[in-house]
Tab-separated table of C-alpha atoms in Angstrom:
chain	number	residue	atom	x	y	z
C	1	MET	CA	2.045	-9.022	5.141
C	2	VAL	CA	5.037	-10.379	6.912
C	3	ASP	CA	6.420	-13.574	5.251
C	4	GLN	CA	3.534	-14.591	4.102
C	5	LEU	CA	4.018	-11.815	6.310
C	6	ARG	CA	7.434	-10.928	4.892
C	7	THR	CA	8.205	-7.376	6.143
C	8	ILE	CA	6.101	-4.819	7.968
C	9	ARG	CA	6.475	-1.664	5.879
C	10	VAL	CA	6.239	1.444	8.070
C	11	MET	CA	5.819	5.183	7.479
C	12	ILE	CA	6.542	7.742	10.201
C	13	VAL	CA	4.706	11.082	10.155
C	14	ASP	CA	5.876	13.726	12.633
C	15	ASP	CA	6.898	17.357	12.117
C	16	GLU	CA	9.733	17.054	14.662
C	17	GLU	CA	12.866	15.414	13.267
C	18	PRO	CA	14.171	14.285	16.713
C	19	ALA	CA	10.884	12.476	17.374
C	20	ARG	CA	11.042	10.753	13.974
C	21	SER	CA	14.643	9.714	14.581
C	22	GLU	CA	13.873	8.359	18.046
C	23	LEU	CA	10.930	6.305	16.830
C	24	LYS	CA	12.855	5.050	13.797
C	25	TYR	CA	15.731	3.965	16.049
C	26	LEU	CA	13.339	1.991	18.272
C	27	LEU	CA	11.535	0.424	15.315
C	28	GLU	CA	14.734	-0.690	13.599
C	29	SER	CA	15.465	-3.013	16.512
C	30	PHE	CA	12.718	-5.287	15.088
C	31	ARG	CA	14.076	-7.365	12.203
C	32	GLU	CA	10.729	-7.486	10.372
C	33	ILE	CA	10.257	-3.701	10.384
C	34	GLU	CA	11.258	-1.653	7.333
C	35	VAL	CA	10.829	2.115	7.603
C	36	VAL	CA	9.939	3.080	4.026
C	37	GLY	CA	9.285	6.796	4.515
C	38	GLU	CA	9.464	9.717	6.926
C	39	PHE	CA	7.252	12.792	6.565
C	40	ALA	CA	6.666	16.059	8.409
C	41	GLY	CA	2.933	16.033	7.621
C	42	GLY	CA	0.600	17.475	5.007
C	43	ASP	CA	-0.928	15.986	1.885
C	44	THR	CA	2.478	14.600	0.853
C	45	VAL	CA	1.709	11.740	3.233
C	46	ILE	CA	-1.429	10.700	1.343
C	47	ASN	CA	0.241	11.205	-2.047
C	48	ALA	CA	3.141	8.949	-1.027
C	49	ILE	CA	1.046	6.027	0.227
C	50	PRO	CA	0.255	4.445	-3.198
C	51	SER	CA	3.941	4.164	-4.137
C	52	LEU	CA	5.303	3.252	-0.684
C	53	ASN	CA	2.384	0.910	0.124
C	54	PRO	CA	2.943	0.809	3.911
C	55	HIS	CA	1.321	-1.786	6.146
C	56	LEU	CA	1.550	0.565	9.144
C	57	ILE	CA	1.725	4.350	9.716
C	58	PHE	CA	2.868	6.033	12.933
C	59	MET	CA	1.182	9.455	12.955
C	60	ASP	CA	1.682	12.478	15.188
C	61	ILE	CA	-1.433	14.597	15.800
C	62	GLU	CA	-0.438	18.205	16.467
C	63	MET	CA	1.927	19.144	13.635
C	64	ALA	CA	2.892	22.493	12.130
C	65	GLY	CA	0.513	23.243	9.274
C	66	SER	CA	-1.340	19.941	9.497
C	67	ASN	CA	-3.233	17.679	11.850
C	68	GLY	CA	-2.829	13.912	12.097
C	69	ILE	CA	-6.537	13.353	12.735
C	70	GLN	CA	-7.432	15.242	9.557
C	71	ILE	CA	-4.842	13.312	7.529
C	72	ALA	CA	-6.291	10.039	8.845
C	73	GLU	CA	-9.811	11.174	7.925
C	74	LYS	CA	-8.642	11.913	4.364
C	75	MET	CA	-7.037	8.471	4.193
C	76	HIS	CA	-10.326	6.822	5.156
C	77	ALA	CA	-12.269	8.955	2.670
C	78	ALA	CA	-9.873	7.835	-0.087
C	79	GLN	CA	-10.174	4.189	1.056
C	80	ILE	CA	-6.477	4.084	1.968
C	81	VAL	CA	-6.362	1.686	4.883
C	82	PRO	CA	-2.927	0.793	6.257
C	83	LEU	CA	-2.885	0.136	9.990
C	84	LEU	CA	-2.611	3.365	11.967
C	85	VAL	CA	-0.878	4.133	15.267
C	86	PHE	CA	-1.062	7.644	16.680
C	87	ALA	CA	2.213	8.638	18.332
C	88	THR	CA	1.753	11.936	20.138
C	89	ALA	CA	2.235	13.956	23.309
C	90	HIS	CA	-1.499	14.729	23.482
C	91	GLU	CA	-3.536	12.054	25.241
C	92	GLU	CA	-6.799	14.003	24.918
C	93	PHE	CA	-7.144	12.867	21.280
C	94	ALA	CA	-7.293	9.173	22.149
C	95	VAL	CA	-11.064	8.760	21.775
C	96	LYS	CA	-11.076	10.383	18.322
C	97	ALA	CA	-8.064	8.280	17.313
C	98	PHE	CA	-9.831	5.017	18.080
C	99	ASP	CA	-12.942	6.280	16.271
C	100	LEU	CA	-10.668	6.232	13.211
C	101	ASN	CA	-9.807	2.563	13.892
C	102	ALA	CA	-6.305	3.297	15.165
C	103	VAL	CA	-4.754	0.080	16.451
C	104	ASP	CA	-2.739	1.821	19.179
C	105	TYR	CA	-1.969	5.192	20.765
C	106	LEU	CA	1.599	5.907	21.870
C	107	LEU	CA	2.418	8.807	24.152
C	108	LYS	CA	5.686	10.718	23.921
C	109	PRO	CA	8.365	10.325	25.092
C	110	PHE	CA	8.494	6.816	23.632
C	111	SER	CA	9.777	3.878	25.644
C	112	ALA	CA	11.281	0.780	24.074
C	113	LYS	CA	8.940	-1.414	26.136
C	114	ARG	CA	5.808	0.436	24.995
C	115	VAL	CA	6.879	0.409	21.330
C	116	ALA	CA	7.577	-3.335	21.580
C	117	LYS	CA	4.067	-3.893	22.944
C	118	CYS	CA	2.643	-1.917	20.022
C	119	ILE	CA	4.591	-3.957	17.457
C	120	GLU	CA	3.451	-7.165	19.144
C	121	LYS	CA	-0.162	-6.033	18.711
C	122	VAL	CA	0.409	-5.116	15.041
C	123	ARG	CA	2.155	-8.423	14.371
C	124	ALA	CA	-0.757	-10.329	15.914
C	125	LEU	CA	-3.282	-8.429	13.781
C	126	LEU	CA	-1.372	-9.192	10.603
C	127	GLN	CA	-0.921	-12.861	11.514
C	128	GLU	CA	-4.615	-13.151	12.305
C	129	ALA	CA	-5.539	-11.643	8.943
C	130	VAL	CA	-3.444	-14.304	7.199
C	131	GLN	CA	-4.550	-17.249	9.319
C	132	THR	CA	-8.284	-16.579	9.524
C	133	ASN	CA	-8.808	-15.781	5.847
C	134	SER	CA	-8.005	-18.457	3.295
C	135	THR	CA	-6.032	-17.325	0.249
C	136	LYS	CA	-6.116	-18.748	-3.246
C	137	ARG	CA	-3.355	-18.659	-5.817
C	138	ALA	CA	-4.461	-16.979	-8.979
C	139	GLY	CA	-2.845	-19.771	-11.003
C	140	GLU	CA	-5.477	-22.121	-9.603
C	141	LEU	CA	-8.328	-19.783	-10.531
C	142	ALA	CA	-10.058	-19.227	-13.821
C	143	THR	CA	-8.103	-17.052	-16.233
C	144	VAL	CA	-9.576	-14.325	-18.388
C	145	PRO	CA	-8.979	-14.513	-22.158
C	146	TYR	CA	-7.233	-11.620	-23.862
C	147	SER	CA	-5.830	-10.709	-27.252
C	148	LEU	CA	-2.134	-9.984	-27.675
C	149	GLN	CA	-1.485	-6.269	-28.092
C	150	LYS	CA	1.539	-4.034	-28.432
C	151	LEU	CA	1.909	-0.552	-27.003
C	152	ALA	CA	4.399	2.251	-27.693
C	153	ILE	CA	5.661	4.018	-24.566
C	154	GLU	CA	7.712	7.197	-24.732
C	155	HIS	CA	10.618	6.915	-22.298
C	156	ASN	CA	13.668	9.200	-22.066
C	157	GLY	CA	13.010	10.669	-25.505
C	158	LYS	CA	12.541	7.296	-27.205
C	159	ALA	CA	9.480	5.216	-28.061
C	160	PHE	CA	9.656	1.636	-26.775
C	161	VAL	CA	7.247	-0.960	-28.141
C	162	ILE	CA	6.244	-3.573	-25.573
C	163	ASP	CA	3.748	-6.422	-25.426
C	164	THR	CA	1.008	-5.508	-22.992
C	165	LYS	CA	1.077	-9.086	-21.689
C	166	ASP	CA	4.583	-8.321	-20.334
C	167	ILE	CA	3.329	-5.466	-18.151
C	168	ILE	CA	3.095	-6.478	-14.491
C	169	ALA	CA	1.618	-3.315	-13.000
C	170	VAL	CA	1.125	0.374	-13.697
C	171	TYR	CA	1.039	2.895	-10.875
C	172	CYS	CA	1.499	6.554	-9.968
C	173	ALA	CA	4.972	7.409	-8.669
C	174	GLU	CA	6.290	10.893	-7.915
C	175	GLY	CA	4.094	12.674	-10.435
C	176	GLN	CA	4.674	10.168	-13.249
C	177	LEU	CA	3.250	6.877	-14.368
C	178	ALA	CA	5.483	3.857	-13.725
C	179	ILE	CA	5.001	0.891	-16.084
C	180	ARG	CA	6.668	-2.190	-14.611
C	181	THR	CA	7.735	-5.210	-16.630
C	182	ALA	CA	9.951	-8.071	-15.499
C	183	ASN	CA	13.056	-6.449	-16.990
C	184	LYS	CA	12.458	-2.717	-16.866
C	185	CYS	CA	10.424	0.134	-15.406
C	186	TYR	CA	9.253	2.731	-17.934
C	187	TYR	CA	7.981	6.189	-17.011
C	188	SER	CA	5.296	8.161	-18.809
C	189	ASN	CA	3.536	11.515	-18.415
C	190	MET	CA	0.184	9.961	-19.332
C	191	SER	CA	-2.537	9.830	-16.711
C	192	LEU	CA	-3.481	6.415	-15.333
C	193	GLN	CA	-6.926	6.681	-16.912
C	194	GLU	CA	-5.456	7.560	-20.318
C	195	PHE	CA	-3.085	4.588	-20.137
C	196	TYR	CA	-5.912	2.278	-19.025
C	197	SER	CA	-7.984	3.331	-22.049
C	198	ARG	CA	-5.267	1.879	-24.320
C	199	LEU	CA	-5.294	-1.543	-22.667
C	200	ASP	CA	-7.445	-4.643	-22.949
C	201	GLU	CA	-9.873	-4.428	-20.027
C	202	GLN	CA	-10.055	-8.224	-19.930
C	203	LEU	CA	-6.329	-8.372	-19.164
C	204	PHE	CA	-5.947	-5.430	-16.793
C	205	PHE	CA	-7.737	-4.625	-13.557
C	206	ARG	CA	-7.747	-1.219	-11.883
C	207	THR	CA	-7.357	-2.241	-8.247
C	208	HIS	CA	-7.166	1.245	-6.810
C	209	ARG	CA	-7.239	4.856	-7.993
C	210	ALA	CA	-3.429	4.685	-8.293
C	211	TYR	CA	-2.868	1.099	-9.579
C	212	LEU	CA	-3.480	-1.110	-12.607
C	213	VAL	CA	-2.408	-4.751	-12.567
C	214	ASN	CA	-2.078	-7.515	-15.141
C	215	ILE	CA	-4.600	-10.156	-14.084
C	216	GLU	CA	-2.336	-12.928	-15.399
C	217	LYS	CA	0.430	-11.789	-13.014
C	218	ILE	CA	-1.644	-12.097	-9.838
C	219	ARG	CA	-0.267	-14.912	-7.679
C	220	GLU	CA	-1.906	-14.383	-4.275
C	221	ILE	CA	-4.985	-12.585	-3.013
C	222	ILE	CA	-4.591	-11.627	0.637
C	223	PRO	CA	-7.583	-10.422	2.699
C	224	TRP	CA	-6.664	-7.156	4.382
C	225	PHE	CA	-8.557	-4.847	6.721
C	226	ASN	CA	-11.947	-3.122	6.446
C	227	GLY	CA	-13.010	-5.332	3.564
C	228	THR	CA	-10.017	-4.618	1.328
C	229	TYR	CA	-7.372	-6.926	-0.157
C	230	ASN	CA	-3.689	-6.898	-1.101
C	231	LEU	CA	-2.319	-8.659	-4.176
C	232	ILE	CA	1.035	-10.369	-4.687
C	233	LEU	CA	2.127	-10.198	-8.321
C	234	GLU	CA	4.690	-12.276	-10.163
C	235	GLY	CA	7.834	-10.177	-10.613
C	236	LEU	CA	6.834	-7.394	-8.202
C	237	ALA	CA	8.184	-7.228	-4.645
C	238	GLU	CA	5.581	-4.783	-3.341
C	239	GLU	CA	2.053	-5.805	-2.448
C	240	VAL	CA	-0.639	-3.965	-4.403
C	241	PRO	CA	-3.748	-2.695	-2.583
C	242	VAL	CA	-7.314	-3.328	-3.738
C	243	SER	CA	-9.694	-0.619	-2.550
C	244	ARG	CA	-13.025	-1.548	-1.002
C	245	GLN	CA	-14.787	-0.080	-4.048
C	246	GLN	CA	-12.953	-2.488	-6.387
C	247	VAL	CA	-13.368	-5.640	-4.271
C	248	PRO	CA	-16.647	-6.715	-5.964
C	249	LYS	CA	-14.926	-6.643	-9.371
C	250	LEU	CA	-11.973	-8.636	-8.014
C	251	LYS	CA	-14.333	-11.280	-6.658
C	252	LYS	CA	-16.215	-11.418	-9.945
C	253	ILE	CA	-13.007	-11.882	-11.957
C	254	PHE	CA	-11.870	-14.864	-9.866
C	255	GLY	CA	-15.217	-16.248	-8.763
C	256	LEU	CA	-14.516	-15.657	-5.061
């Protein structure tokens, strides 16, 4: 969230490049907005969300080869819950859009005034989520004991031995597994589940189908939307999502 909220990370999904460019131009006039990805539609949108971790997605509806409503339904089924704004020329889909908990519905052609009103609404929602839900720093919460372990990771033809306690997070990125430490990011062809099986379960928490985090690196737990949370980790700029399915385990770990 932006500063606590920091930046509002945005993805734009539209099969027409001029429409994406126009919306991006309007959004970049807001200093807190960072456009982290542009997509023409399809399942690539859903696959990109875990690594880009957007707070907000602007989604067209009628796109060549795909449909924004269907993409949004898949996101909900997978418990991927960034804020969603439908940006389309088709006003007849508005009722269905709001059934999917869209926060706004922009009609093309976009106007700077209407986009500004949308961003104001998004900003208020994010601020409210921060202000109405108390957060606790993980350093003030009970820690979970673990035993020191070492792990060999194949990277660029070499095997690197690292202490698992130095791992900040592990996540899926562009078809590979990214293992982040404070000083380096290693890449592996292992599956997330295979990697998880080699770790101490008392030290690592699978927050989401695409993320593992080191419990000792958690610094803030931020209530998000639809019963989910985001985590701020020491040494990692991006917020990490916690799916609704994993929230009970998170609460049990920290006694929330």
